[in-house]
Amino acid sequence: HDLPLLEFDPERSALIEPHHTIAPVSFPELAVACFFKDVIDDIVLRDNLVPLTAQRSEMGQHPIYEITYRKRRIAIFHAGSGAPLSAGLLEGAIALGARVIIACGGAGVLDPAIPLGQIIVPTAAIRDEGTSYHYLPPGREVAANPLGLEILREVLECQGHPYLSGKTWTTDAIFRETRSKIQARRAEGAIVVEMETAALFAVGAFRNVLVAQL
């Protein structure tokens, strides 16, 4: 191809796999990947938590904590920032044993009528980043996991939290969101923009685990 990014290789094994560098621990099957460090810090302080384990990058340690909710073990970790780091940290959690991962983060709105704090449930992500192309064949979008969508909607409705569903635009370049691109993304159904969802959905599909995001 003229563009290396379009040269998808379906080979399942890579030279370096997450389990090659991650020490196994007793790890929950349920996990929350939270993009809000202050929320994680509050939980750690409130419950006096110590890391269950940690991943490592050139940024340093990325701790993973554990809480118990309704007698179920749940891992909590910061999801990173940007598609490559978020995908790498998600890969590590999956290698440790996570099988259902709910990501919770923030996004910019493409419709100014959407108020600050509105819960958004992405139904699909427009793939305007690079990471997802190494997990799935080239394509314009990656769909959300149907079961994950069902779970999020049921929980939000049972708890009485209003939400919007729609596509999200995942892009690597926060300072290159031009007016023309914004208009084009809105025209194809995107209501928010962020940097990670397409990659997280792609990793989940490739590793055959449930990944959902709000």
PDB file of C-alpha atoms in Angstrom, residues 1-8 133 138:
ATOM      1  CA  HIS A   1       0.000   0.000   0.000  1.00  0.00           C
ATOM      2  CA  ASP A   2       0.993   3.618  -0.380  1.00  0.00           C
ATOM      3  CA  LEU A   3       0.081   4.084   3.284  1.00  0.00           C
ATOM      4  CA  PRO A   4       1.722   1.759   5.846  1.00  0.00           C
ATOM      5  CA  LEU A   5      -1.198   2.284   8.211  1.00  0.00           C
ATOM      6  CA  LEU A   6      -3.431   0.347   5.804  1.00  0.00           C
ATOM      7  CA  GLU A   7      -1.191  -2.739   5.782  1.00  0.00           C
ATOM      8  CA  PHE A   8      -3.142  -4.723   8.368  1.00  0.00           C
ATOM      9  CA  TYR A 133      -5.552  -0.091  12.426  1.00  0.00           C
ATOM     10  CA  PRO A 138      -8.900  -0.737   7.698  1.00  0.00           C
TER      11      PRO A 138
END
